PDB file of N, CA, C and O and ligand atoms in Angstrom:
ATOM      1  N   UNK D 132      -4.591 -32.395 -79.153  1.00  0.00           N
ATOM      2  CA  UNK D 132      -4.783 -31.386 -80.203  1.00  0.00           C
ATOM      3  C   UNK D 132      -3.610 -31.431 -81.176  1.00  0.00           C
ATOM      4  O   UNK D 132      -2.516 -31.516 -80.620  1.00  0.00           O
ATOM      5  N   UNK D 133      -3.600 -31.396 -82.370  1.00  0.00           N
ATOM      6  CA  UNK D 133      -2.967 -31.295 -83.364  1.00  0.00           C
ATOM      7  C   UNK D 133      -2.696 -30.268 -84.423  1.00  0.00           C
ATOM      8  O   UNK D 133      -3.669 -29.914 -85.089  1.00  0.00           O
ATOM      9  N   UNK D 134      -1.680 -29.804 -84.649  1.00  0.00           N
ATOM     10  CA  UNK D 134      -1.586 -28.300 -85.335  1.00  0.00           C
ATOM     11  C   UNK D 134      -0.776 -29.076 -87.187  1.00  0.00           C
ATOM     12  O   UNK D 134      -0.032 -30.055 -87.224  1.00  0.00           O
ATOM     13  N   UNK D 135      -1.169 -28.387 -88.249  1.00  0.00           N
ATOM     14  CA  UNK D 135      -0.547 -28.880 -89.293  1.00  0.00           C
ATOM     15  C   UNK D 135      -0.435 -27.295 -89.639  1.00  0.00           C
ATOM     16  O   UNK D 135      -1.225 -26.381 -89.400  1.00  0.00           O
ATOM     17  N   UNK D 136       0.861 -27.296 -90.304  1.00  0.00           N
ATOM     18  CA  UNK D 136       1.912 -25.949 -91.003  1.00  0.00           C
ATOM     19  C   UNK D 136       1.626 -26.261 -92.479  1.00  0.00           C
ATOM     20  O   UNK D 136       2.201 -27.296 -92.816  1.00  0.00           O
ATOM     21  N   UNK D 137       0.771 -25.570 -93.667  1.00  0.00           N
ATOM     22  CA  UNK D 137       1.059 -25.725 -94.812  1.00  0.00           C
ATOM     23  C   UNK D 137       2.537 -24.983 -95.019  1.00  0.00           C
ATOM     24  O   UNK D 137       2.497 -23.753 -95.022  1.00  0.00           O
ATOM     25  N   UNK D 138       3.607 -25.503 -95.160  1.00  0.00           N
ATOM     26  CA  UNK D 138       4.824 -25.203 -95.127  1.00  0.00           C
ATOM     27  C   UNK D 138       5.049 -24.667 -97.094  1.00  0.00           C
ATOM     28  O   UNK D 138       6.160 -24.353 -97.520  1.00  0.00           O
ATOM     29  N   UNK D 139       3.713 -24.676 -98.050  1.00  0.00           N
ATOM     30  CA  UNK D 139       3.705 -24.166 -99.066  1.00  0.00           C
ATOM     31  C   UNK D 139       3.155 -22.562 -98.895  1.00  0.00           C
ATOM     32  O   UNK D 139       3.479 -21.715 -99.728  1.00  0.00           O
ATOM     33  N   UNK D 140       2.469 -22.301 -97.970  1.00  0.00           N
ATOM     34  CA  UNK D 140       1.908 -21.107 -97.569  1.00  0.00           C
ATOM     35  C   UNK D 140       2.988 -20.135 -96.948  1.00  0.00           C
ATOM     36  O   UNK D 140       3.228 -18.962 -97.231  1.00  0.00           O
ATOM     37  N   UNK D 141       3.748 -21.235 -95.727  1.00  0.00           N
ATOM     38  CA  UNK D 141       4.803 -20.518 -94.524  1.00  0.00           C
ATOM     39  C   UNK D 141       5.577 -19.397 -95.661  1.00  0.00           C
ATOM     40  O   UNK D 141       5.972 -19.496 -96.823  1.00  0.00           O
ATOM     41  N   UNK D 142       5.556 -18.660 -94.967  1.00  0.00           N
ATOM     42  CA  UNK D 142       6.468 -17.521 -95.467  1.00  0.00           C
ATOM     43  C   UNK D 142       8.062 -17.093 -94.798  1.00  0.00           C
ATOM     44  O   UNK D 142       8.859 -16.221 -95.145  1.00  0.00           O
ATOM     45  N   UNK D 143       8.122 -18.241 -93.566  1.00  0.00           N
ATOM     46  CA  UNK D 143       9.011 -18.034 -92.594  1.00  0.00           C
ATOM     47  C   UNK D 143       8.756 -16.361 -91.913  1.00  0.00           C
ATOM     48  O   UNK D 143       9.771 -15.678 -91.770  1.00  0.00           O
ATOM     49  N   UNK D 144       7.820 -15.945 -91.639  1.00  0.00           N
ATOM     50  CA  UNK D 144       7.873 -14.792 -90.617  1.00  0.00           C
ATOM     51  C   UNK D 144       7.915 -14.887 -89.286  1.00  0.00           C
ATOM     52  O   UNK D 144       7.897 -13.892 -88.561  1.00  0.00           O
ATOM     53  N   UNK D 145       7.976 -16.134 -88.836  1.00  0.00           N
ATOM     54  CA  UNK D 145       8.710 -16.164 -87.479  1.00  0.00           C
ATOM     55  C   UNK D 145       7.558 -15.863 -86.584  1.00  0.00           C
ATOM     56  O   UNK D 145       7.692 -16.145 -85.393  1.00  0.00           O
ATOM     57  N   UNK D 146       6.566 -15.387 -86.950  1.00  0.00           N
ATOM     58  CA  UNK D 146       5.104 -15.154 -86.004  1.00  0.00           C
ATOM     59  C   UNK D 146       5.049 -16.099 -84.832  1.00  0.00           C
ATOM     60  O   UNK D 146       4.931 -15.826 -83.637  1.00  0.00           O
ATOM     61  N   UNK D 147       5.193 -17.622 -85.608  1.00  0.00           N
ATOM     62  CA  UNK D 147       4.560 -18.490 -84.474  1.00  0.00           C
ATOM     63  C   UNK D 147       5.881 -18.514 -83.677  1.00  0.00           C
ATOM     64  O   UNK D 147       5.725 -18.238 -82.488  1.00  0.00           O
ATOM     65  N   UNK D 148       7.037 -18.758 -84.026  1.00  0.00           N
ATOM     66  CA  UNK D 148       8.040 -19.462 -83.477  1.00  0.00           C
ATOM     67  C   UNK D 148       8.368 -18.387 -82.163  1.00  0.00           C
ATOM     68  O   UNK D 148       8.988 -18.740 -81.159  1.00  0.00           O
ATOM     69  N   UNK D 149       7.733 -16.782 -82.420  1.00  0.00           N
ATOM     70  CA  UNK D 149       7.834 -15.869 -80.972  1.00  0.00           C
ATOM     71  C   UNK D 149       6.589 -16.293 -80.321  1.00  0.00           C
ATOM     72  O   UNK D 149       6.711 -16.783 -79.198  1.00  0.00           O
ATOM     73  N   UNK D 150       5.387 -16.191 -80.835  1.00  0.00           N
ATOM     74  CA  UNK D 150       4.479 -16.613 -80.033  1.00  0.00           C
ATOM     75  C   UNK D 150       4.459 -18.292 -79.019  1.00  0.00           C
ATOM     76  O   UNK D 150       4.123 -18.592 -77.874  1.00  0.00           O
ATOM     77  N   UNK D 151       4.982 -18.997 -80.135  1.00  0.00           N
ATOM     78  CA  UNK D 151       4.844 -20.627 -79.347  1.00  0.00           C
ATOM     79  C   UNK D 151       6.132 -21.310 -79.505  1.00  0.00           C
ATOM     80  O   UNK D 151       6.209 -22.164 -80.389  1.00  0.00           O
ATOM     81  N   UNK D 152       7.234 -21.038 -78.719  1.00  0.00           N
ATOM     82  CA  UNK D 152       8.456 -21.042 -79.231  1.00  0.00           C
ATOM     83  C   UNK D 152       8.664 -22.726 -78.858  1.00  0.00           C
ATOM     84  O   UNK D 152       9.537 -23.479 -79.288  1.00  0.00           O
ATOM     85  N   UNK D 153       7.545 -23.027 -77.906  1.00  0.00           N
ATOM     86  CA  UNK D 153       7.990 -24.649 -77.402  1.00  0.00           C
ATOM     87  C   UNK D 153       7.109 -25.635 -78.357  1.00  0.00           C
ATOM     88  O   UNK D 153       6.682 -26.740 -78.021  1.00  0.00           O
ATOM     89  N   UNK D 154       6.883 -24.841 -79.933  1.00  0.00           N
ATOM     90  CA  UNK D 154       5.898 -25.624 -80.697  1.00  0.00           C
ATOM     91  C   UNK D 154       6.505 -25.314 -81.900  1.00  0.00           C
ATOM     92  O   UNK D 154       6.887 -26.259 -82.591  1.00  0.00           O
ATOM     93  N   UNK D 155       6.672 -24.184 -82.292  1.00  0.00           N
ATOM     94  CA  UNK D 155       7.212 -23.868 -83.585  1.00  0.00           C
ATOM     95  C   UNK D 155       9.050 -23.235 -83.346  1.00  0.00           C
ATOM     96  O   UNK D 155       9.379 -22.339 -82.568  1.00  0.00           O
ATOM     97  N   UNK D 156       9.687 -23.773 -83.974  1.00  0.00           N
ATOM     98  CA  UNK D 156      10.816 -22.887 -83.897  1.00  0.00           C
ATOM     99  C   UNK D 156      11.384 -22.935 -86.147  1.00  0.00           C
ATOM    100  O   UNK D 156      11.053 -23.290 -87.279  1.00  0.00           O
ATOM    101  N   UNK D 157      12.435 -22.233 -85.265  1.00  0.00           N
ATOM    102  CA  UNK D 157      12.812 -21.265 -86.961  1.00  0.00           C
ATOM    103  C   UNK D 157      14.042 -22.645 -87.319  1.00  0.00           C
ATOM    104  O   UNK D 157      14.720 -23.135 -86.416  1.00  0.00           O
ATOM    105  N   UNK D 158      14.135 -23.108 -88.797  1.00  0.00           N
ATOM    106  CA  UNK D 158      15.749 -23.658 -88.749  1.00  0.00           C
ATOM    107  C   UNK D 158      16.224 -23.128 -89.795  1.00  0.00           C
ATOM    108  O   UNK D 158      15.832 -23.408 -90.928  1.00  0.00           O
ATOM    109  N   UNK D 159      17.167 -22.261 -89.515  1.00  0.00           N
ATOM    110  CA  UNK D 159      17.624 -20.973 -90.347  1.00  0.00           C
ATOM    111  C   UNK D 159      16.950 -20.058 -90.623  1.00  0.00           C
ATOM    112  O   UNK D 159      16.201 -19.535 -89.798  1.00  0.00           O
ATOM    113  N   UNK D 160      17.090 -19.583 -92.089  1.00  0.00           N
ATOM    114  CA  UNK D 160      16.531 -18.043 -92.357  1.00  0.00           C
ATOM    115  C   UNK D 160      15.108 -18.256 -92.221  1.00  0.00           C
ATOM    116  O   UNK D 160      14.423 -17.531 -91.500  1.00  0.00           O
ATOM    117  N   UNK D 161      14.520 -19.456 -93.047  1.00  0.00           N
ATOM    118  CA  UNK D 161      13.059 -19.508 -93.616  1.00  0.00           C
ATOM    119  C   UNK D 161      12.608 -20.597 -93.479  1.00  0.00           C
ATOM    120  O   UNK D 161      11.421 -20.492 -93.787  1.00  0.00           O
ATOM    121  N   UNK D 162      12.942 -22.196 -93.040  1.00  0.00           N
ATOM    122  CA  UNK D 162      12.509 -23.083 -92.579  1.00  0.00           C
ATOM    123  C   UNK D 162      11.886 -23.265 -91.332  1.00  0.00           C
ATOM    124  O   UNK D 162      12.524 -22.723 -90.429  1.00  0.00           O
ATOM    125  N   UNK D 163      10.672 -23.946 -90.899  1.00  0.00           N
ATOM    126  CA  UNK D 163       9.989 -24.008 -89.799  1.00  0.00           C
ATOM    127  C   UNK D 163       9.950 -25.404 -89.748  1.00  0.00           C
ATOM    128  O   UNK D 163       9.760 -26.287 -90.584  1.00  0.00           O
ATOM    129  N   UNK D 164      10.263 -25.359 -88.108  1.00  0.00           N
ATOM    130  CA  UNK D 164      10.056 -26.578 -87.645  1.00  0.00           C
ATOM    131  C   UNK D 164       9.006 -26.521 -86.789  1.00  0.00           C
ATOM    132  O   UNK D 164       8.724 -25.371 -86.454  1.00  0.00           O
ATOM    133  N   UNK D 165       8.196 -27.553 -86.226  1.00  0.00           N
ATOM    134  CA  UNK D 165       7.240 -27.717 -85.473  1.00  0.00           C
ATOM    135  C   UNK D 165       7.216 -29.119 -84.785  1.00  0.00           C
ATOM    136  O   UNK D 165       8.062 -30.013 -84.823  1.00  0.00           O
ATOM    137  N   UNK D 166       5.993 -29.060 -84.137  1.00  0.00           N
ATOM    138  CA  UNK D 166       5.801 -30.100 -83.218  1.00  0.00           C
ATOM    139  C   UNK D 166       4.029 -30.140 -83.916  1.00  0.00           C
ATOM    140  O   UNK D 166       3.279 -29.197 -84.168  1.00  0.00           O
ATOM    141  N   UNK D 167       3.798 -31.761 -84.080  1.00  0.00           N
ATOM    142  CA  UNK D 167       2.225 -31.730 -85.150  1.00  0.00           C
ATOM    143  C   UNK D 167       1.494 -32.256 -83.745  1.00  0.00           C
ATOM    144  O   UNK D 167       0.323 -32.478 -84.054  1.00  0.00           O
ATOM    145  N   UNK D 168       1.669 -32.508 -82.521  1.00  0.00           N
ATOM    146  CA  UNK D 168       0.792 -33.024 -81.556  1.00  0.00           C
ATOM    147  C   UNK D 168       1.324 -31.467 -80.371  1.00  0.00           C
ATOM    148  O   UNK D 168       2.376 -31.432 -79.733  1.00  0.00           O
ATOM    149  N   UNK D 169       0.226 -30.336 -80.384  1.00  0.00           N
ATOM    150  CA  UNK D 169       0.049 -29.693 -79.134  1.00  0.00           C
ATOM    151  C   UNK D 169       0.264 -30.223 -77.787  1.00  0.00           C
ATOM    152  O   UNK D 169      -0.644 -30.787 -77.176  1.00  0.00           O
ATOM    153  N   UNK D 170       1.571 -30.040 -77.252  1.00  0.00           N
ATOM    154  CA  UNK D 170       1.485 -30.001 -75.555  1.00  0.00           C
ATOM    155  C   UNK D 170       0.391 -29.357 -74.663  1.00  0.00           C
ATOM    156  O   UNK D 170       0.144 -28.199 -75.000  1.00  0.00           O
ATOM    157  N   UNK D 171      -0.310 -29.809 -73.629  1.00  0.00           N
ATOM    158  CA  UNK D 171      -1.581 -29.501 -73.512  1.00  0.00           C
ATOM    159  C   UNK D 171      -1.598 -28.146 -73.031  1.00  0.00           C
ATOM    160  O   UNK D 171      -2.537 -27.375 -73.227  1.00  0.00           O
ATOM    161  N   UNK D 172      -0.094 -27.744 -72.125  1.00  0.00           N
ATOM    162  CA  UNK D 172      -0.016 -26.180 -71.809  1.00  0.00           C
ATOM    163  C   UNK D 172       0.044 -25.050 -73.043  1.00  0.00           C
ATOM    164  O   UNK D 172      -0.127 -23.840 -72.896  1.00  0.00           O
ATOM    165  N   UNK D 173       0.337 -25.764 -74.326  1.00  0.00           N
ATOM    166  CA  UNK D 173       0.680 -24.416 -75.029  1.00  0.00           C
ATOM    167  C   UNK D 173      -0.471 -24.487 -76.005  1.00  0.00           C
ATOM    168  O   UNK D 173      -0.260 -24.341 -77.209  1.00  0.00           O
ATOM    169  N   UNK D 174      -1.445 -24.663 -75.620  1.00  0.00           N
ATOM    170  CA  UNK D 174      -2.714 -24.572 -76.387  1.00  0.00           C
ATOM    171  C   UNK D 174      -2.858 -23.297 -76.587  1.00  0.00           C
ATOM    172  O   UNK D 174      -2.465 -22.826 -77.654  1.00  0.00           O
ATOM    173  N   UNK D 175      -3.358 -22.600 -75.757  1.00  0.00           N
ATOM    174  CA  UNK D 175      -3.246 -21.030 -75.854  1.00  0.00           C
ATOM    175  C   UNK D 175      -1.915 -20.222 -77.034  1.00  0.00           C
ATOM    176  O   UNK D 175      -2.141 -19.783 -78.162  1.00  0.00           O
ATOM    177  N   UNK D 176      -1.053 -20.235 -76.563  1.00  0.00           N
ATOM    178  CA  UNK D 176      -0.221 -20.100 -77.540  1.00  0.00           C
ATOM    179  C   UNK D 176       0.085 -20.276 -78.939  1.00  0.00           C
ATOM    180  O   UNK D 176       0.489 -19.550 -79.847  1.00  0.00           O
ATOM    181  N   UNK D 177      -0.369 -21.947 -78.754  1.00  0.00           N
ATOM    182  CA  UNK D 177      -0.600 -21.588 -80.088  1.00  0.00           C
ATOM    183  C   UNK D 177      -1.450 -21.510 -81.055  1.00  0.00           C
ATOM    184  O   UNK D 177      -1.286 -21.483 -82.275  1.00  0.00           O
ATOM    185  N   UNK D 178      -2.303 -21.480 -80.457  1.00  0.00           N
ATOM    186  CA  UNK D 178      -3.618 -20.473 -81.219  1.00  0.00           C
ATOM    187  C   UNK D 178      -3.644 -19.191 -81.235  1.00  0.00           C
ATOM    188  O   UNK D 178      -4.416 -18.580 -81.974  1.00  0.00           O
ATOM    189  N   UNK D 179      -2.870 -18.646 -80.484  1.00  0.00           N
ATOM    190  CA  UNK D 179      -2.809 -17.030 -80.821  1.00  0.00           C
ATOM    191  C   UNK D 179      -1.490 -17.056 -82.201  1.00  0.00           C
ATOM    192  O   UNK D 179      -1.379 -16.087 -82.951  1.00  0.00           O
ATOM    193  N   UNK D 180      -0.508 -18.417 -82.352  1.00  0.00           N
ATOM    194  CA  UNK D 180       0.365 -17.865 -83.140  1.00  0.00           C
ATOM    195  C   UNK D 180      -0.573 -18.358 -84.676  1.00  0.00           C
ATOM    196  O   UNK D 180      -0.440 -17.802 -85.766  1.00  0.00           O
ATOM    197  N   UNK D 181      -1.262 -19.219 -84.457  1.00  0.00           N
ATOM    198  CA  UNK D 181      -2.207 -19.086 -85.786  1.00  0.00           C
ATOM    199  C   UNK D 181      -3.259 -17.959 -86.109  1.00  0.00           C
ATOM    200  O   UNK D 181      -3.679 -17.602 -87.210  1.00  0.00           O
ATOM    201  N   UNK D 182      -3.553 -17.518 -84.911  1.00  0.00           N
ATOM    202  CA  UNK D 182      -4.000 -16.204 -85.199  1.00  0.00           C
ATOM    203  C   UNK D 182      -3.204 -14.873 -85.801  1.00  0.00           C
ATOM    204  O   UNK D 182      -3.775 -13.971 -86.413  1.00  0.00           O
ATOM    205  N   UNK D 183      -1.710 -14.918 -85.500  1.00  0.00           N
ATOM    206  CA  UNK D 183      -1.171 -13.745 -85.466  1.00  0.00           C
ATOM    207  C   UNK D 183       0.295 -14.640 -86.936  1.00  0.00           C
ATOM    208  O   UNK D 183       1.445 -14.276 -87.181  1.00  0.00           O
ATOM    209  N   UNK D 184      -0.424 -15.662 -87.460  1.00  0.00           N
ATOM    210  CA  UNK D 184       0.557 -16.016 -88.744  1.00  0.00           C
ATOM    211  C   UNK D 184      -0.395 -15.429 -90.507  1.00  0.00           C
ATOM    212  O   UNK D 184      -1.461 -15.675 -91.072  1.00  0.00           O
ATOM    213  N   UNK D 185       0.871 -14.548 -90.753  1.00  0.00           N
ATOM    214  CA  UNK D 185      -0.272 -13.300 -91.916  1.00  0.00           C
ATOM    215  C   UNK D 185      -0.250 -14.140 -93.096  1.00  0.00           C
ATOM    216  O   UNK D 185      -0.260 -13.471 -94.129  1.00  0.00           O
ATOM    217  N   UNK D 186      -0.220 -15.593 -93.299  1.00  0.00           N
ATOM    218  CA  UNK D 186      -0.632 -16.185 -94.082  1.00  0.00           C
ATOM    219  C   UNK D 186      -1.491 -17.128 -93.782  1.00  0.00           C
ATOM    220  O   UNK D 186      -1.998 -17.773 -94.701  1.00  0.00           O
ATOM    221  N   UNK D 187      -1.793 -17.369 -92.573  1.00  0.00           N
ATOM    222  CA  UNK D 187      -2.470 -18.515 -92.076  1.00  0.00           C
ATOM    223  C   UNK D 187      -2.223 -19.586 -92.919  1.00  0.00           C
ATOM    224  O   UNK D 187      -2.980 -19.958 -93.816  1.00  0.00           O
ATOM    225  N   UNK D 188      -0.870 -20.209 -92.543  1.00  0.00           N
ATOM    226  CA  UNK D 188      -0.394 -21.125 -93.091  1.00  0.00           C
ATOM    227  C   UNK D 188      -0.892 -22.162 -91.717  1.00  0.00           C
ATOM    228  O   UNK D 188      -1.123 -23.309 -92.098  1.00  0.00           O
ATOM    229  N   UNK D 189      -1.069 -21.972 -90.375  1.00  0.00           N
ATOM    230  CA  UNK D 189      -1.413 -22.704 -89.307  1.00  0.00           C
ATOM    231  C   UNK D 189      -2.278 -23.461 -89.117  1.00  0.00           C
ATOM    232  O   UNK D 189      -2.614 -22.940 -88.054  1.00  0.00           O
ATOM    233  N   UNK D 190      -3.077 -24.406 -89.240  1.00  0.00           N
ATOM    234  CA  UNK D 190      -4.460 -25.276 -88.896  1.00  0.00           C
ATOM    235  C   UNK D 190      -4.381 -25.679 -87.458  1.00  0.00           C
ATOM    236  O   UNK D 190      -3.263 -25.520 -86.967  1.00  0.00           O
ATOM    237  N   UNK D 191      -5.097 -26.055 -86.844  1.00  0.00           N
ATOM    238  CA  UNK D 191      -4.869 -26.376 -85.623  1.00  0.00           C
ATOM    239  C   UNK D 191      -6.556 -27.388 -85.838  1.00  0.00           C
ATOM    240  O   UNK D 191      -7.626 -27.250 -86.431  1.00  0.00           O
ATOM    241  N   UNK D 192      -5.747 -28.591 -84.747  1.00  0.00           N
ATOM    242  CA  UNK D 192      -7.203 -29.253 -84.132  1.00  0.00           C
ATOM    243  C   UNK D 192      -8.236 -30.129 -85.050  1.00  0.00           C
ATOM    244  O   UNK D 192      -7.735 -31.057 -85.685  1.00  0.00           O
ATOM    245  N   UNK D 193      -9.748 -29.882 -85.173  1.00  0.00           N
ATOM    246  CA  UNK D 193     -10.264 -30.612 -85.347  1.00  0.00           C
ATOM    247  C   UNK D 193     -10.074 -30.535 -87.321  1.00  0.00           C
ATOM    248  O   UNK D 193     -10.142 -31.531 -88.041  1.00  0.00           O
ATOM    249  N   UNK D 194      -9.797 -28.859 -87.899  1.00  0.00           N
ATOM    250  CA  UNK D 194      -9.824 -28.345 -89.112  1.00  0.00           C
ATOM    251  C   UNK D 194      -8.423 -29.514 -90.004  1.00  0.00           C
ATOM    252  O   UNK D 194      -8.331 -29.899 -91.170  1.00  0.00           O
ATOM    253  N   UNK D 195      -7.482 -29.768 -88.687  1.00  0.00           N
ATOM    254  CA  UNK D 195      -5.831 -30.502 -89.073  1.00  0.00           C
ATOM    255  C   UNK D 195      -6.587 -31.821 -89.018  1.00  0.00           C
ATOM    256  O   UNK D 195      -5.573 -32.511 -88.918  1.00  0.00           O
ATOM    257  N   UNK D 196      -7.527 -32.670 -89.006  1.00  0.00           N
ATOM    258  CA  UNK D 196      -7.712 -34.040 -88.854  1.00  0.00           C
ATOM    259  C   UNK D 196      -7.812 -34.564 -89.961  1.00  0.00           C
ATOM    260  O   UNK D 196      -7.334 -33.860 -90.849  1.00  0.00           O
ATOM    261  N   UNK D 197      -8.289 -35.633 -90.337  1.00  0.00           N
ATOM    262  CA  UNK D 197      -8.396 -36.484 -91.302  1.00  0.00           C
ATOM    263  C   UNK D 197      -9.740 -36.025 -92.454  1.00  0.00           C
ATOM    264  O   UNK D 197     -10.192 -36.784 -93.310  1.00  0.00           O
ATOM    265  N   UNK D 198     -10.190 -34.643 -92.208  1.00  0.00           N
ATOM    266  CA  UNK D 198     -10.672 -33.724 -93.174  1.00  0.00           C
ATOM    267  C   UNK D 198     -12.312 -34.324 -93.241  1.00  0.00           C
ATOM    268  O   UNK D 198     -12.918 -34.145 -94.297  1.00  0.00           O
ATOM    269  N   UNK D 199     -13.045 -35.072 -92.041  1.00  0.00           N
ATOM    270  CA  UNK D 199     -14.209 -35.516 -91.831  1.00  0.00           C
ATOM    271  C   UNK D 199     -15.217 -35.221 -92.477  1.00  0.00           C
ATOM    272  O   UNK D 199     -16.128 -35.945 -92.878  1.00  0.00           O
ATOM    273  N   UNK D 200     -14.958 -33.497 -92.643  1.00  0.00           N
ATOM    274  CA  UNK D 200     -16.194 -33.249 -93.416  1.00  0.00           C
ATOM    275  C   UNK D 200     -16.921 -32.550 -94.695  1.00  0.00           C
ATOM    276  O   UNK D 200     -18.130 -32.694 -94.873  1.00  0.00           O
TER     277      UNK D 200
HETATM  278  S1  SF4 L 418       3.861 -17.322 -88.602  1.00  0.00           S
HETATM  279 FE1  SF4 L 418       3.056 -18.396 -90.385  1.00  0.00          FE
HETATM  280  S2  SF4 L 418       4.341 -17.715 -92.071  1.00  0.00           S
HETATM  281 FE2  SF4 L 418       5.391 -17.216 -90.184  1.00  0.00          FE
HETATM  282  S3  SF4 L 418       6.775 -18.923 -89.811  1.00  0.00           S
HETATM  283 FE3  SF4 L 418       4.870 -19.299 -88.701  1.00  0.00          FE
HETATM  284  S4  SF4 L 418       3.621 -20.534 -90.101  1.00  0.00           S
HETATM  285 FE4  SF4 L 418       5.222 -19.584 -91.289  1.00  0.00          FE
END
């Protein structure tokens, strides 16, 4: 599974980086770092932090692929 950050959207609110801290973390005030290939345990996670990011800057999965359709 694969997650993509529109990092033009991110607002840096830190949503995901509490929710999925072993996927998203903060580098400094407002930069986000991530991981673009999901570890298979934090699936859950981080789909709740794309759920709970108030810009839905988050994609996750099949929506992050090569845009099929
Ligand atoms: S929750 Fe959304 S806006 Fe906040 S840091 Fe994560 S991706 Fe950016």
């Amino acid at each position: 599974m694969n997650v993509v950050v529109d990092l033009n959207r991110c607002q840096g609110y830190a949503q995901c980086a509490f929710l999925a801290p072993e996927v998203f973390t903060m580098h400094g005030e407002e930069s986000l770092l991530y991981h673009p290939v999901v570890p298979d345990g934090q699936l859950e996670q981080v789909r709740r932090a794309a759920v709970a990011c108030p810009v839905q800057a988050i994609v996750m999965g099949e929506e992050a692929g090569a845009g099929a359709r």
